[in-house]
Amino acid sequence: MTTTIADADAGAEARCRPGALRRERVGHLLQHHGALMVLAVTVVVGAVAFDSFATPQNAANIVVSSSFLAIVAIGMTFVIISGGIDLSVGSSFVLAGVLAAYGSRYGLLVALLLPLAVCGAIGLVQGLIVARTGMAPFIVTLAGLLGMRGLMLAVSDEGANTYLVQNDAFSALGQTSVLGLTAPVWITLGLVLLGGVLLQRTGFGQQVYAIGGSEEAAVLMGVPVARVKVLVYLISGLLSGLAGALNAARLSSGVTILGAGMELDVIAAVVIGGTLLTGGAGGLTGTMAGVLLLGVIQSLINQIGVLTSSFQQVVSGAFLALVVVLQRILHRAQRLS
Amino acid sequence: MATAVLEARGISKGFPGVLALDDVSFRLDAGQVHALVGENGAGKSTLIKVLTGVYRPDRGTLLLRGEPVTFDHPLAAQRAGISTIYQEVNLVPQMSLAHNLLLGREPRSRLGVIDMTQLYAEAERVMTRYGIRTDVRRPLRSLGMGTQQMVALARAVSIDARVVIMDEPTSALEPREVDTLFGVIADLRAQGISLIYVSHRLDELYRICDRVTVLRDGRVAHGGPLDELPRVDLVALMLGRDPAEIRREGATKFSGEHTAAASGPLVEARSLSRRPALRDVSVQVRPGEVVGLGGLLGAGRSETAKAIAGALPLDGGTVLVAGQEVRRGSPAAAIRAGVSLVPEDRKAEGIVPTLSVKDNIALAALPQLSRSGVVSDARVDRIVDSFMRRLRIKAASPDQKVAELSGGNQQKVLLARSLATGAKVLLLDEPTRGIDVGAKAEVQALIDELAAEGLGVLLISSDLEELVEGADRVVVLRDGAVAGELSGDQVTEEAIMATIAATGETDG
C-alpha cells in the first residue's frame, strides 16, 4: 500500500520535472517551426554544395515561382485548420487563369473580377453544401474539382484555345518588378500578413481553430459553425482564383495545363508546415515554410542536373511522409506528458 | 417559498420501447447543490438532456425563474444561463487554456484585433481565482483533467451561468483536485449559483450536496434534504430496495450453493491499480465458485473485470491464473490463460451483429480451430453445434444473423464464444441486464451449471437479488477500492448495502 502512494507521488512529480517540460517545449517547437528549421538546414546545405544556389537571382526565382502556390496555400491553411479539405483549388487556379486571359480583352477590372467572382462563387457554394448538409468536404470539393475542370475545358474549347492576355495593365500586375521581386511576391506577402492577423488575432480566426479542434465543443461554446465553414471555403476559392489570375498575368496567357493537380502540392505544403490534417492546429508561418521548402527542393534538384525534375516529387513525398510520422509521434508524446 | 431557479414539472420522455422519464418533477433553488443519483438506465442522463435542450420532453414543462421555457438547442439553454460540464470536457483540446476560456470574448486592442497580452493576463487572473496556477498559453490537452474541468467551470460561470450541471466531475480527478473543485463549488454556491451534481460517490454527495433526487426506472424514487437521509437508505433507494423489508424471496434461478473445490484459486488478481478508477483491488476465484462483485455504478466493477481480462492498461498489480502470472494488458494472453470476459455492453463490445451465430461463436476460438492459418469448417461446425445444444441457443440455424436473436440468446452466444476458447474463468459483466424474465432465469441456471462443472465465475450485477443468490462470496467495491468481502451467511442484501454505504474513512 505504501509503495502505491510513493509511486503515485513520483508520477505526479515526474510531470513537473524540468526534463518533461523541456521535452514538451521541444515538441512544441518542432510542431510549429519544424518546417522552418528543415528549410534553414536545406538552404545551408544547398549553399555549401552549389555555388549557383545561394545567388540573389536564384533566391528571387524560388520566391517568384513559389508565390502562386503560397497564395493558394493561405486559403488551404484556413480550410485544413477548420477540419476540412479543399481539393478544388487546382482546377480553380487553372479556370481562373483562363477566365482572366479571356476577360482581359474587356479591361483590367474584368480580367481581375471575372475569375474572382466565379471561383469565389464556387467556393461559396462548396462551403454552403459542406456546412448545411454535413457532407464530407472531400467529396464536395472533389465534385468542385471535376466541375471546374469541365468548365475550364468548355471555356477553352477543350483546351485547344489558349487565350492571350490583351491588356498591358493586367500583364504588368504579373510582371512588374519592385525591388527585384515581381508584384505577385509582394501581393503574397501582404496576403500572408493579412491572413496571419485574421487567423491569430480575430474572433473569426479563433473560431476556425475551435471548429477544427472539436466541432461539438465549438457548437456548445456558441461558435456559429456553419457561417465559419462557409467563409473558409469562400476564402479558399477567392485566393485560388486570385493566384490563377496573377499567374495568367505573369505568363500573358491562360494556360490550360499548368496547375492541374496543384491541390496535392498545396496540401503537402500546408501539412509539411505543421498544420494538422485533422484540424485545430497550425498556422501560416509553417505553411509558408512548407511552400518555400518545396520550392528549394525543386531548385536543388535542378542544380544537381543529373536528376530529372520528376525527382522533386519523390523528395517532396518523402518529406511529407516524414512530417506526418513526426506529427503522430509528437501528438502521442504530448498526450503522455 | 421563493421562486425556483429551474423547475421541471411532470416531465415525460419516451424512446422507442422505453419510457425514459415518467412524470418526473424536479426543483432547483438558488445557491443549492442538488445531487441527482440513480443507477444505469434510471433516467438521469435523459433528465439532464431535457434540462439542457438536447432533448425535448414529450410532456411536462420547464420553468426558468418561474417562466415557462422551451429549449430548441443546447445553445439556447446555455444562453438562458444553464451550463453543463460533461464528463468528457467540452472544450477544444488543441487550443490554449486562455483561448478556450475566453473564446468569443477575447479582449481587443485599439486596432480591433485580439490583444494577446491582455488575453493571457485575463486568463491568468481568472484561473488564479479558481486555484489554478499554470501557463495559460499551453494547449488544453497538455493539462491535467482537473485543470481542464476547472477551465470548463470557469468558462461556464464567466458566461453568466446561473445553473451549472456537473456530470460525474470527479471521476477522473486526483483527491487534491477534488478538494480544489469543492472549494470552487462552495464559492459558487455563496454567489447564488445553483448546481446539479451527478455522482455515485456517496462521500462526495454528503460532503457538498444539500438536497437529493433519486431516480429509478424513469421515476422520482425520492426527493428531499440529503442530511436527513441515512446512507443505507440512499443506497437502498438507488438500487430499488426497500430497506425495511428486504428478504430473500428465491425469485432467481440460482441454487446459491456451489461446492467450491478446496484447492487454490483458479484466478487471483493482486492489487490491481489504475488511477483513479482502481485502487489496490484484489480478488480470488476458486474452481467451481461464483464470486460476486458488488457496488454502485462507477465503483470499479467493470474496470476490475476488464483489468483481469487484460483489456485495461494498469498502473500496477498482477493477475495469476492457476498460479501462473499472465502478461499484463494483453487480452490475447488472458484468453490463452483461460480467462474470458463477457462485457456489459453486448452491442458495442460483444456481438458482431452482422455476422452469423456460428461466426460469432467461433470468432475468438479461430486461432485454436485453424491449422497454419486455415480454418477447418468441419471442426467449427462441430463445436458450434455442440455449444448451441449445450447452452440451448434458440436460433433458426447457425447461419442466422446474431442481430435477429433475442437479448437472452445473444448473451448465450457470447457465453458460447467464451467457452469455445476453452475458458476456465468467466468474467460476466451484467449478464442478465436487458433480457426478458424467462431468458434471465435460463442464463442464471446456465451460470450455475458452468460453476458446477468446475469453472470459476466472477459475476457483476446491479441486481442485488441476483448477486446474493448467485454468488458464494461477494466482494464489494466502493470508489475503485475493495470496501469489504462477504461470504457464506453474510451474503445478504442488507450486508451488501451496508458495506457500500459505510463511510470511506472507517476502513481506509
Short mmCIF file of C-alpha atoms in Angstrom, two decimals, chain A:
data_model
loop_
_atom_site.label_atom_id
_atom_site.label_comp_id
_atom_site.label_asym_id
_atom_site.label_seq_id
_atom_site.Cartn_x
_atom_site.Cartn_y
_atom_site.Cartn_z
CA MET A 1 0.00 0.00 0.00
CA THR A 2 2.78 2.37 0.95
CA THR A 3 4.54 1.70 -2.33
CA THR A 4 1.44 2.66 -4.28
CA ILE A 5 1.31 6.06 -2.62
CA ALA A 6 5.02 6.62 -3.21
CA ASP A 7 4.61 5.64 -6.84
CA ALA A 8 1.68 7.98 -7.23
CA ASP A 9 3.68 10.88 -5.83
CA ALA A 10 6.63 10.05 -8.02
CA GLY A 11 4.32 10.09 -11.01
CA ALA A 12 2.93 13.48 -10.11
CA GLU A 13 6.41 14.83 -9.61
CA ALA A 14 7.65 13.45 -12.91
CA ARG A 15 5.09 15.56 -14.69
CA CYS A 16 6.55 18.71 -13.15
CA ARG A 17 10.20 17.79 -13.69
CA PRO A 18 12.18 20.12 -15.92
CA GLY A 19 13.08 17.23 -18.23
CA ALA A 20 9.47 16.62 -19.10
CA LEU A 21 8.91 20.33 -19.53
CA ARG A 22 11.88 20.63 -21.84
CA ARG A 23 10.66 17.69 -23.88
CA GLU A 24 7.30 19.38 -24.19
CA ARG A 25 8.90 22.65 -25.32
CA VAL A 26 10.98 20.86 -27.93
CA GLY A 27 7.88 19.10 -29.15
CA HIS A 28 6.05 22.41 -29.35
CA LEU A 29 8.94 23.99 -31.26
CA LEU A 30 9.14 21.11 -33.72
CA GLN A 31 5.40 21.16 -34.29
CA HIS A 32 5.30 24.87 -35.00
CA HIS A 33 8.67 25.63 -36.54
CA GLY A 34 9.85 22.24 -37.76
CA ALA A 35 9.40 23.16 -41.43
CA LEU A 36 11.26 26.45 -40.86
CA MET A 37 14.20 24.61 -39.31
CA VAL A 38 14.31 22.00 -42.07
CA LEU A 39 14.11 24.84 -44.59
CA ALA A 40 17.08 26.62 -42.98
CA VAL A 41 19.14 23.42 -42.95
CA THR A 42 18.27 22.65 -46.59
CA VAL A 43 19.21 26.18 -47.68
CA VAL A 44 22.56 25.99 -45.84
CA VAL A 45 23.33 22.58 -47.34
CA GLY A 46 22.37 23.88 -50.79
CA ALA A 47 24.55 26.96 -50.41
CA VAL A 48 27.55 24.90 -49.41
CA ALA A 49 27.06 22.30 -52.13
CA PHE A 50 26.28 24.52 -55.12
CA ASP A 51 27.87 27.84 -55.98
CA SER A 52 24.96 28.88 -58.12
CA PHE A 53 22.38 28.11 -55.43
CA ALA A 54 22.86 30.97 -52.98
CA THR A 55 22.70 33.75 -55.54
CA PRO A 56 20.17 36.60 -55.36
CA GLN A 57 18.93 35.58 -58.80
CA ASN A 58 18.20 32.01 -57.73
CA ALA A 59 16.58 33.17 -54.49
CA ALA A 60 14.34 35.52 -56.45
CA ASN A 61 13.46 32.68 -58.83
CA ILE A 62 12.43 30.42 -55.97
CA VAL A 63 10.36 33.12 -54.30
CA VAL A 64 8.64 34.19 -57.51
CA SER A 65 7.74 30.70 -58.61
CA SER A 66 6.54 29.82 -55.11
CA SER A 67 4.30 32.84 -54.74
CA PHE A 68 1.33 31.35 -56.62
CA LEU A 69 1.42 28.15 -54.59
CA ALA A 70 1.74 30.33 -51.48
CA ILE A 71 -1.43 32.32 -52.18
CA VAL A 72 -3.45 29.14 -52.68
CA ALA A 73 -1.86 27.61 -49.57
CA ILE A 74 -3.07 30.51 -47.41
CA GLY A 75 -6.66 29.60 -48.18
CA MET A 76 -5.95 25.90 -47.77
CA THR A 77 -4.46 26.56 -44.32
CA PHE A 78 -7.74 28.11 -43.20
CA VAL A 79 -9.71 25.18 -44.60
CA ILE A 80 -7.49 22.50 -43.07
CA ILE A 81 -7.35 24.18 -39.65
CA SER A 82 -11.15 24.23 -39.68
CA GLY A 83 -11.04 20.47 -40.10
CA GLY A 84 -11.89 20.41 -43.81
CA ILE A 85 -10.07 19.95 -47.09
CA ASP A 86 -10.38 21.71 -50.44
CA LEU A 87 -9.48 19.55 -53.43
CA SER A 88 -10.89 22.04 -55.92
CA VAL A 89 -8.09 24.64 -55.70
CA GLY A 90 -6.04 23.25 -58.60
CA SER A 91 -8.99 23.32 -61.00
CA SER A 92 -9.99 26.68 -59.64
CA PHE A 93 -6.45 28.01 -60.28
CA VAL A 94 -6.49 26.86 -63.93
CA LEU A 95 -10.05 28.03 -64.56
CA ALA A 96 -9.20 31.46 -63.11
CA GLY A 97 -6.20 31.78 -65.43
CA VAL A 98 -8.29 31.01 -68.49
CA LEU A 99 -11.08 33.34 -67.36
CA ALA A 100 -8.61 36.15 -66.61
CA ALA A 101 -7.00 35.88 -70.04
CA TYR A 102 -10.41 35.70 -71.67
CA GLY A 103 -11.67 38.67 -69.67
CA SER A 104 -8.58 40.80 -70.29
CA ARG A 105 -9.97 41.94 -73.65
CA TYR A 106 -12.64 43.82 -71.67
CA GLY A 107 -10.11 45.61 -69.47
CA LEU A 108 -8.14 45.22 -66.27
CA LEU A 109 -11.16 45.18 -63.97
CA VAL A 110 -12.92 42.35 -65.81
CA ALA A 111 -9.68 40.37 -66.07
CA LEU A 112 -9.39 40.50 -62.29
CA LEU A 113 -13.01 40.35 -61.17
CA LEU A 114 -14.30 37.63 -63.52
CA PRO A 115 -12.06 34.86 -62.11
CA LEU A 116 -12.53 36.10 -58.54
CA ALA A 117 -16.30 36.15 -58.90
CA VAL A 118 -16.53 32.69 -60.49
CA CYS A 119 -14.02 30.97 -58.19
CA GLY A 120 -15.38 32.79 -55.14
CA ALA A 121 -18.94 31.77 -56.01
CA ILE A 122 -17.94 28.13 -56.45
CA GLY A 123 -16.07 28.24 -53.14
CA LEU A 124 -19.15 29.74 -51.51
CA VAL A 125 -21.40 27.01 -52.89
CA GLN A 126 -18.98 24.30 -51.74
CA GLY A 127 -18.92 25.89 -48.27
CA LEU A 128 -22.71 26.04 -48.14
CA ILE A 129 -23.01 22.39 -49.10
CA VAL A 130 -20.41 21.31 -46.54
CA ALA A 131 -21.89 23.44 -43.77
CA ARG A 132 -25.59 22.86 -44.40
CA THR A 133 -25.73 19.22 -45.46
CA GLY A 134 -22.85 17.89 -43.41
CA MET A 135 -21.43 16.15 -46.48
CA ALA A 136 -17.74 15.26 -46.39
CA PRO A 137 -15.59 18.15 -47.70
CA PHE A 138 -13.50 15.59 -49.58
CA ILE A 139 -16.46 14.61 -51.75
CA VAL A 140 -17.94 18.09 -52.14
CA THR A 141 -14.65 19.63 -53.28
CA LEU A 142 -13.84 16.61 -55.45
CA ALA A 143 -17.07 17.40 -57.26
CA GLY A 144 -15.88 21.03 -57.41
CA LEU A 145 -12.56 19.87 -58.88
CA LEU A 146 -14.29 17.92 -61.66
CA GLY A 147 -16.89 20.60 -62.29
CA MET A 148 -14.37 23.41 -62.63
CA ARG A 149 -12.10 21.33 -64.81
CA GLY A 150 -15.07 20.80 -67.11
CA LEU A 151 -15.93 24.48 -67.04
CA MET A 152 -12.35 25.36 -67.95
CA LEU A 153 -12.42 22.93 -70.89
CA ALA A 154 -15.71 24.38 -72.07
CA VAL A 155 -14.39 27.94 -71.95
CA SER A 156 -11.18 26.99 -73.79
CA ASP A 157 -12.75 24.72 -76.42
CA GLU A 158 -11.44 21.51 -74.88
CA GLY A 159 -8.14 23.21 -74.11
CA ALA A 160 -7.49 23.89 -77.82
CA ASN A 161 -7.96 27.62 -77.47
CA THR A 162 -5.32 29.43 -75.39
CA TYR A 163 -6.45 32.97 -74.72
CA LEU A 164 -3.72 35.58 -74.73
CA VAL A 165 -3.80 38.44 -72.27
CA GLN A 166 -4.77 41.54 -74.23
CA ASN A 167 -4.37 44.17 -71.57
CA ASP A 168 -0.99 45.66 -70.68
CA ALA A 169 -2.08 46.91 -67.27
CA PHE A 170 -3.12 43.36 -66.35
CA SER A 171 0.12 41.85 -67.67
CA ALA A 172 2.02 44.40 -65.62
CA LEU A 173 0.30 43.07 -62.49
CA GLY A 174 2.09 39.78 -63.02
CA GLN A 175 5.39 41.02 -64.36
CA THR A 176 6.31 44.42 -62.89
CA SER A 177 9.35 44.18 -60.70
CA VAL A 178 9.59 46.19 -57.50
CA LEU A 179 12.87 46.00 -55.55
CA GLY A 180 13.90 42.96 -57.58
CA LEU A 181 10.75 40.97 -56.86
CA THR A 182 7.67 40.78 -59.05
CA ALA A 183 4.31 42.10 -57.96
CA PRO A 184 2.80 38.67 -57.11
CA VAL A 185 5.53 38.21 -54.46
CA TRP A 186 4.55 41.47 -52.78
CA ILE A 187 0.88 40.60 -53.05
CA THR A 188 1.66 37.24 -51.43
CA LEU A 189 3.50 38.94 -48.59
CA GLY A 190 0.59 41.29 -48.00
CA LEU A 191 -1.88 38.39 -48.01
CA VAL A 192 0.24 36.37 -45.59
CA LEU A 193 0.29 39.28 -43.14
CA LEU A 194 -3.43 39.84 -43.55
CA GLY A 195 -4.18 36.14 -43.23
CA GLY A 196 -1.95 35.86 -40.18
CA VAL A 197 -3.80 38.65 -38.40
CA LEU A 198 -7.15 37.17 -39.43
CA LEU A 199 -6.18 33.75 -38.14
CA GLN A 200 -4.39 34.68 -34.92
CA ARG A 201 -5.85 37.95 -33.88
CA THR A 202 -9.54 37.97 -34.69
CA GLY A 203 -12.56 36.21 -33.28
CA PHE A 204 -13.11 34.60 -36.67
CA GLY A 205 -9.63 33.05 -36.62
CA GLN A 206 -10.19 31.62 -33.16
CA GLN A 207 -13.48 30.17 -34.32
CA VAL A 208 -11.70 28.44 -37.20
CA TYR A 209 -9.33 26.78 -34.71
CA ALA A 210 -12.19 25.88 -32.38
CA ILE A 211 -14.23 24.17 -35.10
CA GLY A 212 -11.25 22.16 -36.28
CA GLY A 213 -10.28 21.23 -32.74
CA SER A 214 -13.69 19.97 -31.71
CA GLU A 215 -16.80 20.83 -33.64
CA GLU A 216 -19.05 19.59 -30.86
CA ALA A 217 -17.32 21.77 -28.29
CA ALA A 218 -17.41 24.74 -30.67
CA VAL A 219 -21.18 24.43 -31.00
CA LEU A 220 -21.58 24.41 -27.23
CA MET A 221 -19.24 27.38 -26.91
CA GLY A 222 -21.53 29.39 -29.14
CA VAL A 223 -19.43 29.39 -32.33
CA PRO A 224 -21.54 29.94 -35.50
CA VAL A 225 -20.12 26.77 -37.05
CA ALA A 226 -21.96 26.90 -40.38
CA ARG A 227 -21.02 30.52 -41.08
CA VAL A 228 -17.35 29.95 -40.31
CA LYS A 229 -17.25 26.89 -42.57
CA VAL A 230 -18.84 28.76 -45.46
CA LEU A 231 -16.32 31.56 -45.02
CA VAL A 232 -13.22 29.34 -45.10
CA TYR A 233 -14.27 27.74 -48.39
CA LEU A 234 -15.08 31.17 -49.78
CA ILE A 235 -11.61 32.41 -48.79
CA SER A 236 -10.02 29.34 -50.38
CA GLY A 237 -11.99 29.83 -53.59
CA LEU A 238 -11.13 33.54 -53.80
CA LEU A 239 -7.43 33.00 -53.17
CA SER A 240 -7.06 30.17 -55.68
CA GLY A 241 -8.89 32.38 -58.18
CA LEU A 242 -6.57 35.30 -57.47
CA ALA A 243 -3.47 33.11 -57.77
CA GLY A 244 -4.70 31.76 -61.12
CA ALA A 245 -5.40 35.25 -62.44
CA LEU A 246 -1.96 36.52 -61.36
CA ASN A 247 -0.33 33.50 -63.00
CA ALA A 248 -2.12 34.32 -66.27
CA ALA A 249 -0.86 37.89 -65.99
CA ARG A 250 2.68 36.63 -65.49
CA LEU A 251 2.51 34.26 -68.46
CA SER A 252 0.40 36.67 -70.57
CA SER A 253 -1.90 33.77 -71.40
CA GLY A 254 -4.45 31.46 -69.89
CA VAL A 255 -2.51 28.20 -69.87
CA THR A 256 -4.83 25.24 -69.61
CA ILE A 257 -2.44 22.60 -68.28
CA LEU A 258 -0.28 24.31 -65.67
CA GLY A 259 -1.74 23.97 -62.18
CA ALA A 260 -3.77 20.80 -62.67
CA GLY A 261 -3.01 18.62 -59.66
CA MET A 262 -1.77 21.64 -57.76
CA GLU A 263 -4.14 20.85 -54.88
CA LEU A 264 -1.90 18.00 -53.78
CA ASP A 265 1.21 20.22 -53.68
CA VAL A 266 -0.74 22.79 -51.70
CA ILE A 267 -1.97 20.23 -49.19
CA ALA A 268 1.56 18.84 -48.92
CA ALA A 269 2.97 22.32 -48.22
CA VAL A 270 0.36 23.00 -45.54
CA VAL A 271 0.91 19.67 -43.80
CA ILE A 272 4.72 19.92 -44.01
CA GLY A 273 4.24 23.33 -42.40
CA GLY A 274 2.88 21.68 -39.29
CA THR A 275 -0.86 22.16 -39.76
CA LEU A 276 -2.68 19.07 -38.56
CA LEU A 277 -4.71 17.40 -41.30
CA THR A 278 -7.27 16.61 -38.60
CA GLY A 279 -7.70 20.31 -37.92
CA GLY A 280 -7.44 22.56 -34.91
CA ALA A 281 -3.73 23.36 -35.04
CA GLY A 282 -1.29 25.00 -37.41
CA GLY A 283 -0.56 28.38 -38.88
CA LEU A 284 0.57 30.43 -41.85
CA THR A 285 4.26 30.74 -40.92
CA GLY A 286 4.55 26.98 -41.13
CA THR A 287 2.62 26.89 -44.39
CA MET A 288 4.96 29.48 -45.93
CA ALA A 289 7.98 27.49 -44.77
CA GLY A 290 6.38 24.41 -46.34
CA VAL A 291 5.80 26.22 -49.64
CA LEU A 292 9.39 27.53 -49.72
CA LEU A 293 10.76 24.12 -48.79
CA LEU A 294 9.04 22.59 -51.83
CA GLY A 295 10.48 25.41 -53.97
CA VAL A 296 14.00 24.96 -52.59
CA ILE A 297 13.88 21.20 -53.16
CA GLN A 298 12.84 21.83 -56.76
CA SER A 299 15.68 24.31 -57.21
CA LEU A 300 18.26 21.97 -55.66
CA ILE A 301 17.23 19.14 -57.93
CA ASN A 302 17.61 21.46 -60.91
CA GLN A 303 21.13 22.24 -59.62
CA ILE A 304 22.06 18.59 -59.39
CA GLY A 305 21.25 18.36 -63.07
CA VAL A 306 21.67 14.63 -63.49
CA LEU A 307 18.32 14.12 -61.80
CA THR A 308 15.22 14.99 -63.75
CA SER A 309 12.77 17.31 -62.11
CA SER A 310 10.46 14.36 -61.57
CA PHE A 311 12.63 13.53 -58.61
CA GLN A 312 11.37 16.67 -56.94
CA GLN A 313 8.13 14.86 -56.29
CA VAL A 314 9.93 11.85 -54.85
CA VAL A 315 11.79 14.06 -52.39
CA SER A 316 8.71 16.14 -51.54
CA GLY A 317 6.79 12.93 -50.97
CA ALA A 318 9.46 11.66 -48.62
CA PHE A 319 9.39 14.92 -46.67
CA LEU A 320 5.63 14.75 -46.40
CA ALA A 321 5.72 11.19 -45.08
CA LEU A 322 8.39 12.18 -42.57
CA VAL A 323 6.39 15.15 -41.31
CA VAL A 324 3.22 13.13 -40.86
CA VAL A 325 5.08 10.45 -38.91
CA LEU A 326 6.72 13.13 -36.76
CA GLN A 327 3.38 14.77 -36.05
CA ARG A 328 1.96 11.45 -34.96
CA ILE A 329 4.87 10.88 -32.58
CA LEU A 330 4.68 14.40 -31.18
CA HIS A 331 0.96 14.06 -30.69
CA ARG A 332 1.43 10.88 -28.72
CA ALA A 333 4.24 12.39 -26.66
CA GLN A 334 2.02 15.33 -25.74
CA ARG A 335 -0.79 13.00 -24.76
CA LEU A 336 1.51 11.11 -22.42
CA SER A 337 3.17 14.10 -20.81
#
